[in-house]
Coordinates of C-alpha atoms in Angstrom, one line a residue:
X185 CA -64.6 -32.0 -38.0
X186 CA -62.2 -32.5 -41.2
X187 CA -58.6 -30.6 -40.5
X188 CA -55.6 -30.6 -42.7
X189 CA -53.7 -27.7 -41.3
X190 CA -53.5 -25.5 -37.7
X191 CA -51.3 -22.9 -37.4
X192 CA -52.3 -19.6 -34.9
X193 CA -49.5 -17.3 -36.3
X194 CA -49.8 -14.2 -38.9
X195 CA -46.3 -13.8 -39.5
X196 CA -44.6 -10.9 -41.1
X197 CA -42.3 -11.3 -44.3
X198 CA -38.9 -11.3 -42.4
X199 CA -40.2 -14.2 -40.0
X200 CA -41.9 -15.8 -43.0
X201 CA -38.7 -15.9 -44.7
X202 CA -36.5 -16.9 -41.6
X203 CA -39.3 -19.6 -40.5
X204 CA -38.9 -21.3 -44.1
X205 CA -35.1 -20.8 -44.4
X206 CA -34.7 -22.9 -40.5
X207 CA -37.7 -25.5 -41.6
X208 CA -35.6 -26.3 -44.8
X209 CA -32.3 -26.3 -43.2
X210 CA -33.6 -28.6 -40.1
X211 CA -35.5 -30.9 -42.6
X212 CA -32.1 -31.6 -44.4
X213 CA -29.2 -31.0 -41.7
X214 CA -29.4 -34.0 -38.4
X215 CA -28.9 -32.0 -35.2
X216 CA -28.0 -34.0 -32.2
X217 CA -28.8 -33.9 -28.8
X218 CA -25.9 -33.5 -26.6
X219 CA -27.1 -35.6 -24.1
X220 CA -24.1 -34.5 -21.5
X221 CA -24.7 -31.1 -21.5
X222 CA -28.8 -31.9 -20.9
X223 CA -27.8 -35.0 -18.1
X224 CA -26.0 -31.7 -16.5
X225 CA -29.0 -29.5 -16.5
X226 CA -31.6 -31.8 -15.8
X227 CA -29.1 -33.1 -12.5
X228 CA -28.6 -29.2 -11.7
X229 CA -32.4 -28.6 -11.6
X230 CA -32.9 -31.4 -9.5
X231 CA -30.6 -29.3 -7.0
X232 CA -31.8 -26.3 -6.8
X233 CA -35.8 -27.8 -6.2
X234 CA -34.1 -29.5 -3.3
X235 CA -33.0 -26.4 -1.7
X236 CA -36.1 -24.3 -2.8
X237 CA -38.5 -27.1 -1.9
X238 CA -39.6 -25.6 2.0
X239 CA -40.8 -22.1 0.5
X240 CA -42.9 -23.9 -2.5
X241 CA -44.7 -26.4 -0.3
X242 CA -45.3 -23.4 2.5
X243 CA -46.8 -21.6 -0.4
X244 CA -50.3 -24.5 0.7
X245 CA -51.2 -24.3 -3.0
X246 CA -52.7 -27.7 -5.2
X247 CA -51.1 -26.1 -8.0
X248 CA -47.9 -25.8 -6.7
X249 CA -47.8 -29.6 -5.5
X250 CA -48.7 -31.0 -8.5
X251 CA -46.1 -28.9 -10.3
X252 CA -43.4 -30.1 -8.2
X253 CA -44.5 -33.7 -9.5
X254 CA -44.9 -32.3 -13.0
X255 CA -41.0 -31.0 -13.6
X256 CA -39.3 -33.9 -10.7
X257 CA -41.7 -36.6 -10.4
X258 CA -43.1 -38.6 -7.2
X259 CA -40.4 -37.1 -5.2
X260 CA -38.6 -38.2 -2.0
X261 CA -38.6 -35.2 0.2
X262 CA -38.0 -35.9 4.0
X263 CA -38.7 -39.2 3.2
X264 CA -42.0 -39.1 2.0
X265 CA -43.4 -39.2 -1.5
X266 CA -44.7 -35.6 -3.1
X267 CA -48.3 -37.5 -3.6
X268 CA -48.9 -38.2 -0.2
X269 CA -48.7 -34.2 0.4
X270 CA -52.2 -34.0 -2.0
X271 CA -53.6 -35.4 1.8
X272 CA -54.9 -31.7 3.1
X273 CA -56.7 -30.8 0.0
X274 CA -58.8 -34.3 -0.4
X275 CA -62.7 -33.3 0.3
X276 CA -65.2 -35.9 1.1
X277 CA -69.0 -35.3 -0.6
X278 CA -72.6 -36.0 0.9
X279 CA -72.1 -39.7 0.4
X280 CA -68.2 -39.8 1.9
X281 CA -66.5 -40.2 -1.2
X282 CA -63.4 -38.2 -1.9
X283 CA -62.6 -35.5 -4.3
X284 CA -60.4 -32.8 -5.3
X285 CA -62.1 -29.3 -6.6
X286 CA -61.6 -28.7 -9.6
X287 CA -60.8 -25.0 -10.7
X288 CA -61.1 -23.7 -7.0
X289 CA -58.8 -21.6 -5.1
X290 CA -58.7 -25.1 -2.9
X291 CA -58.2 -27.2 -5.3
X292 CA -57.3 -27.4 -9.1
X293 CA -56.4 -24.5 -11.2
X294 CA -56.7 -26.3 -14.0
X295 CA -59.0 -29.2 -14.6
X296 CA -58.0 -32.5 -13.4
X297 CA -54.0 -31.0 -13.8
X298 CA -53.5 -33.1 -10.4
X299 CA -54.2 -35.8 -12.1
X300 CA -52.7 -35.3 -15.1
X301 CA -49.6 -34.5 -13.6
X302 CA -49.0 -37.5 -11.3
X303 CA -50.1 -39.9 -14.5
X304 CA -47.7 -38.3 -16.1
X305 CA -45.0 -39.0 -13.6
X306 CA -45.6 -42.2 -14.0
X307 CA -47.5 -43.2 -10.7
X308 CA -50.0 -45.6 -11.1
X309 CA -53.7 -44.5 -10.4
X310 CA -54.2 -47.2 -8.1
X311 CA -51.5 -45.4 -5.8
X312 CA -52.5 -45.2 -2.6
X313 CA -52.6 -41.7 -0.6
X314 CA -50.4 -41.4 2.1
X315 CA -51.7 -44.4 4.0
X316 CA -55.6 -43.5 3.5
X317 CA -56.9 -46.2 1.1
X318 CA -57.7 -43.4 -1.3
X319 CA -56.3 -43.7 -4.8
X320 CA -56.2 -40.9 -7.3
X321 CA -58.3 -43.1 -9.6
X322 CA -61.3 -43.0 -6.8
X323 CA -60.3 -39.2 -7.0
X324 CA -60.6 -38.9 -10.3
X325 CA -64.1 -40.9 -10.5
X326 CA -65.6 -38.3 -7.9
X327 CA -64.0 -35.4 -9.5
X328 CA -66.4 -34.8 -12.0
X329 CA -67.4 -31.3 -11.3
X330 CA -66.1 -29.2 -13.3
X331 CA -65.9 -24.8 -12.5
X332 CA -65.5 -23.6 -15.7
X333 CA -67.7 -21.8 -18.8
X334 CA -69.3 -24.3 -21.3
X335 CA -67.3 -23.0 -23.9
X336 CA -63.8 -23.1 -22.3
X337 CA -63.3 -26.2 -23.9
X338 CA -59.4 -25.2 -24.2
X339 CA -59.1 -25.8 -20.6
X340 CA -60.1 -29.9 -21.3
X341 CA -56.3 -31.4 -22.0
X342 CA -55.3 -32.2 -18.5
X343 CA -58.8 -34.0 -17.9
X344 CA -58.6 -35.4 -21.4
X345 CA -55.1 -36.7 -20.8
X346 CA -55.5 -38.1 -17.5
X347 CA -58.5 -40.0 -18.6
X348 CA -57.1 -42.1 -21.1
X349 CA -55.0 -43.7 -18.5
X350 CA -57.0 -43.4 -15.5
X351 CA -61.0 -44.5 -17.0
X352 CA -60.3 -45.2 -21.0
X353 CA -64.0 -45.9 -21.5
X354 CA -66.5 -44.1 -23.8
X355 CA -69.3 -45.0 -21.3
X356 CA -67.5 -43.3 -18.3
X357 CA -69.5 -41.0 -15.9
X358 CA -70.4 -37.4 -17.6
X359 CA -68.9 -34.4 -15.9
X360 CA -70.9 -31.6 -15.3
X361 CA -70.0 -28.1 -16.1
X362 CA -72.1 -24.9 -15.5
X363 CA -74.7 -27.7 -13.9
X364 CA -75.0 -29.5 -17.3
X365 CA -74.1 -33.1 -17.7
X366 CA -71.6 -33.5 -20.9
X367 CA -70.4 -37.2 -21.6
X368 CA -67.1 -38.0 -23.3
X369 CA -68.0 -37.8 -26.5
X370 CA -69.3 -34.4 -26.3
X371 CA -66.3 -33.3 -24.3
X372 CA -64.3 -34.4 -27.3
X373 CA -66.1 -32.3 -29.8
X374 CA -65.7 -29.4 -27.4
X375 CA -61.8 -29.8 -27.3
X376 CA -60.9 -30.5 -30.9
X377 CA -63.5 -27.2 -31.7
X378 CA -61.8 -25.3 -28.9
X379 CA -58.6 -26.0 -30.3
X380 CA -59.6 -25.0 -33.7
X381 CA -61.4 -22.0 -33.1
X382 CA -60.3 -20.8 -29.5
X383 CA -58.2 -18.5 -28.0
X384 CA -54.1 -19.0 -28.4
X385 CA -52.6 -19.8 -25.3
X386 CA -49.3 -22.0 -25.1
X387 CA -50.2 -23.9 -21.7
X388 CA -53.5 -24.9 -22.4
X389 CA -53.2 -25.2 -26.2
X390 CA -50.3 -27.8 -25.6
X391 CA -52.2 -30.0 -22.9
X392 CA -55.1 -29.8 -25.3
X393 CA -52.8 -31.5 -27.7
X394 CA -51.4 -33.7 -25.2
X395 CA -54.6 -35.0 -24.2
X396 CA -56.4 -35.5 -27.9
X397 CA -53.5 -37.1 -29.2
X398 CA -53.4 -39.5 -25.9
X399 CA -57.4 -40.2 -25.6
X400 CA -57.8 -40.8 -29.1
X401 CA -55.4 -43.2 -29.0
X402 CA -55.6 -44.7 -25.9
X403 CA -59.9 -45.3 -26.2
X404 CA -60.5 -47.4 -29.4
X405 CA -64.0 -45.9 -29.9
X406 CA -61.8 -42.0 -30.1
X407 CA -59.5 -43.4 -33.3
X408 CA -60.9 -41.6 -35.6
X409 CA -60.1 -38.5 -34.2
X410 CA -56.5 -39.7 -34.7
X411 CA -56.0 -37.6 -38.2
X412 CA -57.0 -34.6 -36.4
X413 CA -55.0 -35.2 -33.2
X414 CA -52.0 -35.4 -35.5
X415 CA -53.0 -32.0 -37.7
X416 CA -52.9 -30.1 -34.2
X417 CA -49.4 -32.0 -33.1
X418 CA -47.7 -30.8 -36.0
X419 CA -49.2 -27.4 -36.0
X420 CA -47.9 -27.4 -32.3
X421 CA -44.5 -29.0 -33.4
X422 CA -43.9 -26.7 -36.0
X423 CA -43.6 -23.6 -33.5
X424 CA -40.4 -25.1 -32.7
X425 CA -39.2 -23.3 -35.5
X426 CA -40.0 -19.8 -34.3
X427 CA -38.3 -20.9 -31.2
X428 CA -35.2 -21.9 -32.7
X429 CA -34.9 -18.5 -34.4
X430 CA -35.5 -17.1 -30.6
X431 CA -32.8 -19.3 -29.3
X432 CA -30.0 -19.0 -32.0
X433 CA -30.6 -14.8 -32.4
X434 CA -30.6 -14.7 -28.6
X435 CA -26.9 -17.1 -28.5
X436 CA -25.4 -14.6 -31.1
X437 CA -26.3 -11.7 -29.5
X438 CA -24.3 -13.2 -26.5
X439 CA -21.5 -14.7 -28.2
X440 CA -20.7 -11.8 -29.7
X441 CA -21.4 -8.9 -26.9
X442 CA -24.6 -7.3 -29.2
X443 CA -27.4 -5.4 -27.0
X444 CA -30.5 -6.6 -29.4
X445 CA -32.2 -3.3 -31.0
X446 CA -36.0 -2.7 -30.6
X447 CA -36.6 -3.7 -34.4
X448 CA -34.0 -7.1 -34.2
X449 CA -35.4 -9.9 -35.4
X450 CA -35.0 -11.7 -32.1
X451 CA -37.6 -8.8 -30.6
X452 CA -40.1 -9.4 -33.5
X453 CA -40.1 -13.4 -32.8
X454 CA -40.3 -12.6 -29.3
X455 CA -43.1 -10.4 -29.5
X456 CA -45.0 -13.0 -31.6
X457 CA -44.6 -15.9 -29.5
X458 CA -45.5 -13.2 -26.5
X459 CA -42.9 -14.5 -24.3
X460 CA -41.2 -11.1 -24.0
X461 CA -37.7 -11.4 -23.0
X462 CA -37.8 -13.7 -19.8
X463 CA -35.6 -16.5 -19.7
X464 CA -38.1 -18.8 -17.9
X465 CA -40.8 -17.8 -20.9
X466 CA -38.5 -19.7 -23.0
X467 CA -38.1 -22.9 -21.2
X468 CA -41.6 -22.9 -20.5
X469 CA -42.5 -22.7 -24.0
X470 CA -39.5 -25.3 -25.4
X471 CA -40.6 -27.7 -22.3
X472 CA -43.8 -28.0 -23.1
X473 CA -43.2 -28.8 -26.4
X474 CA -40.7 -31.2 -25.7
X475 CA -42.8 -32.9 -23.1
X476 CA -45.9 -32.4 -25.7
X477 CA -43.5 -34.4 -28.4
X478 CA -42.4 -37.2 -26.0
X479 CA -46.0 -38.2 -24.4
X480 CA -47.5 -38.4 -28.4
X481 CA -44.5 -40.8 -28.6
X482 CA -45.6 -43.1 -26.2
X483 CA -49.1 -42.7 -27.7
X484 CA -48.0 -44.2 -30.6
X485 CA -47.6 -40.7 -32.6
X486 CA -44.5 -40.7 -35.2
X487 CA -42.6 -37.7 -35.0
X488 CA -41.4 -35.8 -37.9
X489 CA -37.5 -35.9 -38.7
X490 CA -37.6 -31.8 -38.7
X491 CA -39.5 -31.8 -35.1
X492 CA -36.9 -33.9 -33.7
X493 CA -34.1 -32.1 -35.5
X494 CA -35.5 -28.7 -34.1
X495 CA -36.4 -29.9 -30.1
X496 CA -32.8 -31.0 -30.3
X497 CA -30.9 -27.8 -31.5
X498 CA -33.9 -25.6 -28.9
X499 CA -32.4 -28.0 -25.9
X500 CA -28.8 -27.7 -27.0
X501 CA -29.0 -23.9 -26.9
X502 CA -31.1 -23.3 -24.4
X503 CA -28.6 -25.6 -22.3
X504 CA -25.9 -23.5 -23.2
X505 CA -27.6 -20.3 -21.6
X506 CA -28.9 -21.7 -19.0
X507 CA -26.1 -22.3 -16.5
X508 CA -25.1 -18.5 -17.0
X509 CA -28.3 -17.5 -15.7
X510 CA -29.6 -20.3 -13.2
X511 CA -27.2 -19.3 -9.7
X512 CA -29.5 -15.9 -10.0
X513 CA -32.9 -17.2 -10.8
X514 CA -35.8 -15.9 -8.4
X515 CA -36.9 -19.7 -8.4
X516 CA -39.9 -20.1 -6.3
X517 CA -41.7 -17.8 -8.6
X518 CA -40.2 -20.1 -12.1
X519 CA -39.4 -23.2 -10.7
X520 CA -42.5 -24.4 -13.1
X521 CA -41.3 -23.4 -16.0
X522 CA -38.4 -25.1 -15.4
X523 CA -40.2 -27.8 -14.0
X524 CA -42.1 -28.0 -17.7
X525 CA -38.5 -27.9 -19.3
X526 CA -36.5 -30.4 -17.0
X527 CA -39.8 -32.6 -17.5
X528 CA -39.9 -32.6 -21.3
X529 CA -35.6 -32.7 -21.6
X530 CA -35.5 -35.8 -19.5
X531 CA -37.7 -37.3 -22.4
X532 CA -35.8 -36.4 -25.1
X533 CA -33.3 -39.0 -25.3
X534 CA -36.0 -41.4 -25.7
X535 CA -37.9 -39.5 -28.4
X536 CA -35.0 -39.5 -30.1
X537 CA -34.0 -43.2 -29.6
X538 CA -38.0 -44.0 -30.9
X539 CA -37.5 -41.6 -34.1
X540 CA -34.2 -43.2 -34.6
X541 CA -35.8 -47.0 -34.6
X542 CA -34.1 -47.9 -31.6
X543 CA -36.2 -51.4 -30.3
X544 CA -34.2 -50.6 -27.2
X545 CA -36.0 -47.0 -26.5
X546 CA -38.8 -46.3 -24.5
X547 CA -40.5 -43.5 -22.8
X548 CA -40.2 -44.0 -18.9
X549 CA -42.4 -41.2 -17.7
X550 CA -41.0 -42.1 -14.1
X551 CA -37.4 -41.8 -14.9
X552 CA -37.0 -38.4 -14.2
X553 CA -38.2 -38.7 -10.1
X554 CA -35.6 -36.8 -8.5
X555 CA -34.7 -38.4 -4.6
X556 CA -34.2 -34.5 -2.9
X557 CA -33.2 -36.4 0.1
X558 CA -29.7 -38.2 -1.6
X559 CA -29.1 -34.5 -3.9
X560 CA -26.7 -31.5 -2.0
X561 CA -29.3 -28.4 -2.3
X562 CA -28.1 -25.4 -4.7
X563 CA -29.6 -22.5 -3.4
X564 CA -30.2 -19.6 -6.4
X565 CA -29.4 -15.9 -5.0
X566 CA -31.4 -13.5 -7.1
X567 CA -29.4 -10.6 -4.9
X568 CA -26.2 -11.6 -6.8
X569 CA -27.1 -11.0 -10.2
X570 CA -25.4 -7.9 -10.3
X571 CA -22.5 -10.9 -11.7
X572 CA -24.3 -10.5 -14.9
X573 CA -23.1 -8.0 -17.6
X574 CA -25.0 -5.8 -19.3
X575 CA -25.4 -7.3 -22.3
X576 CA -26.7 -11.0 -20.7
X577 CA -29.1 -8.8 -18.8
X578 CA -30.6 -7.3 -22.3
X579 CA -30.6 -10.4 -24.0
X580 CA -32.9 -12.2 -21.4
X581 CA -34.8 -10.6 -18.1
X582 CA -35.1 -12.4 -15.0
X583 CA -37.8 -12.0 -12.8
X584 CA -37.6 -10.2 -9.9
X585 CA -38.4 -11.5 -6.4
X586 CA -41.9 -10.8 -5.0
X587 CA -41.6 -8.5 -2.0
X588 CA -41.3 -10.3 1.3
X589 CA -43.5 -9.6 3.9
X590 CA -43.9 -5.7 5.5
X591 CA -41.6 -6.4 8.7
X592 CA -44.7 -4.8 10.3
X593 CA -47.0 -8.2 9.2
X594 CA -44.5 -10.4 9.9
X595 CA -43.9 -9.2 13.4
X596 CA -47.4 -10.2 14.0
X597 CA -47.2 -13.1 12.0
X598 CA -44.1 -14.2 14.9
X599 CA -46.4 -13.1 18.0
X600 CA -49.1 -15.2 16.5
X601 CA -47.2 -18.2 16.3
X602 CA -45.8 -17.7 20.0
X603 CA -48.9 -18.7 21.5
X604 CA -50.7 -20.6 18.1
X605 CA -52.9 -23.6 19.2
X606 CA -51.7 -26.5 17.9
X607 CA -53.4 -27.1 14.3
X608 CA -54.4 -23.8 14.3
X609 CA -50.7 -22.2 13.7
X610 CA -50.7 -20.0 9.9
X611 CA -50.4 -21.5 6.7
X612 CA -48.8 -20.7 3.5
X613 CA -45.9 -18.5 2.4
X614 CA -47.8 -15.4 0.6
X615 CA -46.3 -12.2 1.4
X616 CA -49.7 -10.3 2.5
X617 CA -51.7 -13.4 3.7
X618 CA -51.5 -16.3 5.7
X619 CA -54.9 -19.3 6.3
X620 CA -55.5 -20.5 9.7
X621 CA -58.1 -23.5 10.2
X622 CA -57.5 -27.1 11.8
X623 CA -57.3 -29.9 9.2
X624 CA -60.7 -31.0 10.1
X625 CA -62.3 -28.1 8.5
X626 CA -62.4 -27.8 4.4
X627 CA -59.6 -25.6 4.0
X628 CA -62.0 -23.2 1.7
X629 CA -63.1 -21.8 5.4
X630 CA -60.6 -20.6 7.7
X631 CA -59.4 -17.6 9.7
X632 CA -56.5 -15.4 7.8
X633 CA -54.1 -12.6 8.4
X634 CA -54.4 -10.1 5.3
X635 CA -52.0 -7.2 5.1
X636 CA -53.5 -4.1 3.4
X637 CA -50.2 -2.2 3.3
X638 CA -51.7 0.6 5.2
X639 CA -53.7 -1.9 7.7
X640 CA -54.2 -5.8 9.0
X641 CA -57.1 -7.4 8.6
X642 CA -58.1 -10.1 10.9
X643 CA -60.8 -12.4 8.5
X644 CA -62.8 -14.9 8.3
X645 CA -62.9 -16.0 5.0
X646 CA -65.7 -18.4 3.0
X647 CA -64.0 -18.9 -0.1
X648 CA -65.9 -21.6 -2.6
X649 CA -69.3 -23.1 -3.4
X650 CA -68.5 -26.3 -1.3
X651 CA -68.6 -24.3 2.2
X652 CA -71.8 -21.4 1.5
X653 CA -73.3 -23.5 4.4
X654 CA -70.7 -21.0 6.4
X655 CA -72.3 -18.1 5.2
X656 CA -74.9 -17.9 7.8
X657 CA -72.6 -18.7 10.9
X658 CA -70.3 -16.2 9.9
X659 CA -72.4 -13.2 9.6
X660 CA -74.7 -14.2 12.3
X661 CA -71.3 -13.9 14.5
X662 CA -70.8 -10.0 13.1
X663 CA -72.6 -9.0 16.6
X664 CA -70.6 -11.0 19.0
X665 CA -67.1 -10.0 17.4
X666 CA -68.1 -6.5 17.1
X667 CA -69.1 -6.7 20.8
X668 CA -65.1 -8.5 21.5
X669 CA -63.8 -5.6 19.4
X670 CA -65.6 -2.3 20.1
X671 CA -63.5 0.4 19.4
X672 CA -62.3 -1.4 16.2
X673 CA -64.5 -1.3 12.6
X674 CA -65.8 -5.2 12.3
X675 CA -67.1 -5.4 8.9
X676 CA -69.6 -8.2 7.5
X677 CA -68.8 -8.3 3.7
X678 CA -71.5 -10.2 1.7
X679 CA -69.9 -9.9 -1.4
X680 CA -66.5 -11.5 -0.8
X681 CA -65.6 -14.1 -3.0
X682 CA -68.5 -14.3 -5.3
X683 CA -70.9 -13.5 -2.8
X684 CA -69.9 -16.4 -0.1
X685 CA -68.9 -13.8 2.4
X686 CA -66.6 -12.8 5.2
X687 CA -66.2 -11.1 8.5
X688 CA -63.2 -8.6 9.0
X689 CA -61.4 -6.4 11.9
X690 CA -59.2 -4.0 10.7
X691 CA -56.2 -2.6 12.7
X692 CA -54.8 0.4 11.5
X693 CA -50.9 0.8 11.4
X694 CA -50.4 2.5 14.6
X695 CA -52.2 -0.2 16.4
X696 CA -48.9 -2.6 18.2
X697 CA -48.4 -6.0 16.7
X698 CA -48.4 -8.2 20.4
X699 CA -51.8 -6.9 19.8
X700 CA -53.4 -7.7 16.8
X701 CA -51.5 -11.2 17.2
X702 CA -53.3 -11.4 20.8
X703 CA -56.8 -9.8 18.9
X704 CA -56.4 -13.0 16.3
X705 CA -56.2 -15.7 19.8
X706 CA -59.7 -13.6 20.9
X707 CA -61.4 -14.1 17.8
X708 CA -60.7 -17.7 17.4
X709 CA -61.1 -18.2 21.1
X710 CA -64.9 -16.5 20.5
X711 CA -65.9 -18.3 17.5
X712 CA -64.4 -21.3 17.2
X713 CA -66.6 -23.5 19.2
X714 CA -69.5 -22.2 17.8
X715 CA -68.0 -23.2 14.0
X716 CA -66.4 -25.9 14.4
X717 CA -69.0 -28.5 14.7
X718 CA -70.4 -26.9 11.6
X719 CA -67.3 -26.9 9.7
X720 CA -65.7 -30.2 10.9
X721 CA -68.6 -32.4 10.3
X722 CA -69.0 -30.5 6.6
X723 CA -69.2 -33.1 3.6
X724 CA -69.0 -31.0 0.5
X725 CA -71.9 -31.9 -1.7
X726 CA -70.4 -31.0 -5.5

């Protein structure tokens, strides 16, 4: 495919005008990076993850792991590394091997963004796993089934990236998506045409540049796809732009104490780039970018004078704002796109020293692993932002903290846990669920708490392909639990979770908690023994 140009915007006169007038002006005027203001930030990030850490882990999500690892690296937390916490959501297929899901509820979100994320921290895939032998390149090599559409090839970047580090070989094994067997070469076409004629979306469009720019030049065989790789990094690059417009407007409306209008040009950018006026939007956007222009870098990518230039005055504003608004930050809900933002910042310095022919500079992926043990926690109050005028509050939202939990579901949440068996004790930090199941099961199966608002259910969920062998057991147990329950409405719902299934109790609100917590003891005490050699001796054929 022969590209000379990408670029997704439409843009109106007035942002036509003030996108040339900043490209001209940052192709002529050097802006530097004031590396003490972004050593500050980047330290001060690092301490509010190691207060916030506990609720992010609790919230027993892949995707919340391996964005941990993506914005602070390898971490030391309670003396352990971050990639020995991937342990609980390692499967084992019909022949033993390990794997990690890819695009399940259990697993990935994104394709191969586990890996992606810990190559790009720097670990080596031949790192072992938490004492197990397994390494996320036998991961990787087992990984190869892939839960998304045939023509979703936007969502190919992480595995892409990851790839060309982990298995840079043309001839490496196909992946299979929508049960059809795709090798690398066809995976390629699918990304640079997805990236050319697909959707616009910042996250995935960026890793999609990440990993074409990487593959084709990390796989020999891929460097002709080089030219077009670079077309798509400085289409990417030249957003910067728009962002710099967002970022200067928004300091002058703060400087000088100016509630932006509905028709400002700062709304209009805003609007266009769709990141409305959330403070987190923005380093999500500028972080990715940054970290977008630091791994081409390393790939061997020269980056334009104006790029630099316009990363550099992005950071330096945005590292201005910042600190005014990070004590009131709701930050288990943005902690990654900050984690995007403290990743790509920490890189800067070194994409500058490269496009400044430094022999000295070098992209360290690794050097921006944060040891939480050795840091003193900053906790973030959300409560407090009240601190803020009114004028900081119009120029950039926070977002507001998820509801806790209904004191009512947490009451029984605090009965349960009284008398929980050991393994079996809840999991996760959502407020209207919680998973139950011993580690021996695949955690797509397991007992929950689910909080209607009205009603609790007590469930028994079968949530992925990998466990339909469940199906079965569960509904043939419908009888026996509606026999344990009688004067409550047992429910066998065949259509829960695309069709896999599940098995509820529901307790209305007048029901007492001791009692639903005491119901959930029954129902595992009931059923346990007849699912458990099911479930524990389960190898999840992909």
């Amino acid at each position: 495919m022969h590209i000379t140009h990408w670029w997704p915007f439409s843009l109106s006169p007035r942002l036509e005008k003030s996108f040339t007038d900043i490209k001209n002006r940052l192709t002529f005027e050097d802006v530097l990076l004031n590396t003490r203001q972004n050593t500050l930030i980047i330290s001060r990030l690092a301490e509010v993850m190691a207060h916030h850490i506990p609720e992010i882990i609790e919230r027993d999500g892949l995707p919340y792991l391996c964005h941990i690892m993506n914005g602070w690296g390898n971490v030391i937390y309670n003396e352990r590394e971050m990639i020995d916490e991937l342990l609980p959501f390692i499967h084992r297929n019909e022949s033993d091997a390990p794997f990690i899901l890819q695009c399940e509820p259990e697993g990935d979100f994104h394709p191969w963004q586990t890996f992606a994320y810990v190559v790009m921290a720097g670990v080596s895939p031949d790192k072992e796993i938490a004492g197990t032998g397994i390494t996320i390149k036998e991961l990787a090599r087992n990984s190869r089934h892939i839960n998304i559409k045939k023509d979703q090839g936007q969502e190919l970047g992480h595995l892409l990236y990851a790839l060309s580090y982990i298995d840079p070989d043309t001839n490496t094994a196909p992946f299979v998506i929508e049960n059809v067997a795709y090798n690398l070469q066809e995976l390629m076409e699918k990304a640079v045409h997805a990236h050319k004629f697909g959707t616009f979306e910042v996250c995935r469009k960026v890793h999609l540049t990440e990993g074409l720019c990487t593959i084709s030049a990390n796989v020999p065989e891929f460097a002709h796809y080089k030219p077009v790789a670079e077309v798509f990094l400085n289409g990417q690059l030249d957003i910067l732009f728009l962002l710099c417009i967002a970022m200067e407007e928004a300091k002058n409306a703060l400087e000088n104490n100016v509630r932006p209008s509905d028709d400002s040009l700062l709304r209009e950018v805003r609007n266009e780039l769709k990141i409305a006026d959330f403070l987190e939007n923005n380093a999500f956007y500028i972080g990715h970018l940054a970290e977008l222009a630091a791994l081409a870098t390393k790939a061997g990518y020269k980056i334009r004078r104006e790029h630099i230039n316009a990363l550099n005055l992005a950071v330096n504003t945005l590292n201005e704002i910042i600190p005014r608004y990070l004590p009131y930050l709701f930050f288990e809900d943005c902690f990654l796109h900050f984690g995007h933002y403290r990743r790509g910042v920490s890189l800067l310095e070194a994409v500058n020293g490269v496009a400044n022919g430094d022999p000295s500079a070098n992209i360290d992926l690794a050097a921006y692993t944060a040891n939480l043990d050795t840091l003193t926690p900053f906790r973030t109050n959300p409560a407090a932002s009240g601190a803020l005028s009114a004028i900081e509050k119009a120029v950039f939202k926070l977002s507001s903290p998820v509801n806790h939990e209904r004191e009512r579901f947490n009451t029984v949440l605090e009965h349960y846990i009284q008398h929980a068996r050991h393994s079996l004790e809840p999991r996760g930090r959502f407020k209207h669920f919680r998973r139950i199941g011993p580690p021996s099961w695949p955690r797509s199966f397991h007992y929950e708490f689910l909080d209607y608002g009205d009603k609790i259910g007590l469930e028994i969920h079968i949530e992925s392909d990998t466990v339909k062998a469940m199906t079965t057991a569960v509904e043939h147990m419908t009888a026996r639990v509606q026999a344990l329950f009688s004067e409550q409405p047992v429910e066998w719902d065949p259509l829960w979770y695309k069709n896999k299934g599940r098995l509820r109790i529901l307790f209305n609100d007048q029901y007492p908690e001791p009692q639903i917590a005491e119901a959930m003891e029954q129902l595992i005490s009931e059923t346990f023994d007849a699912f458990d050699p099911i479930a524990s001796h389960l190898r999840i054929a992909q």
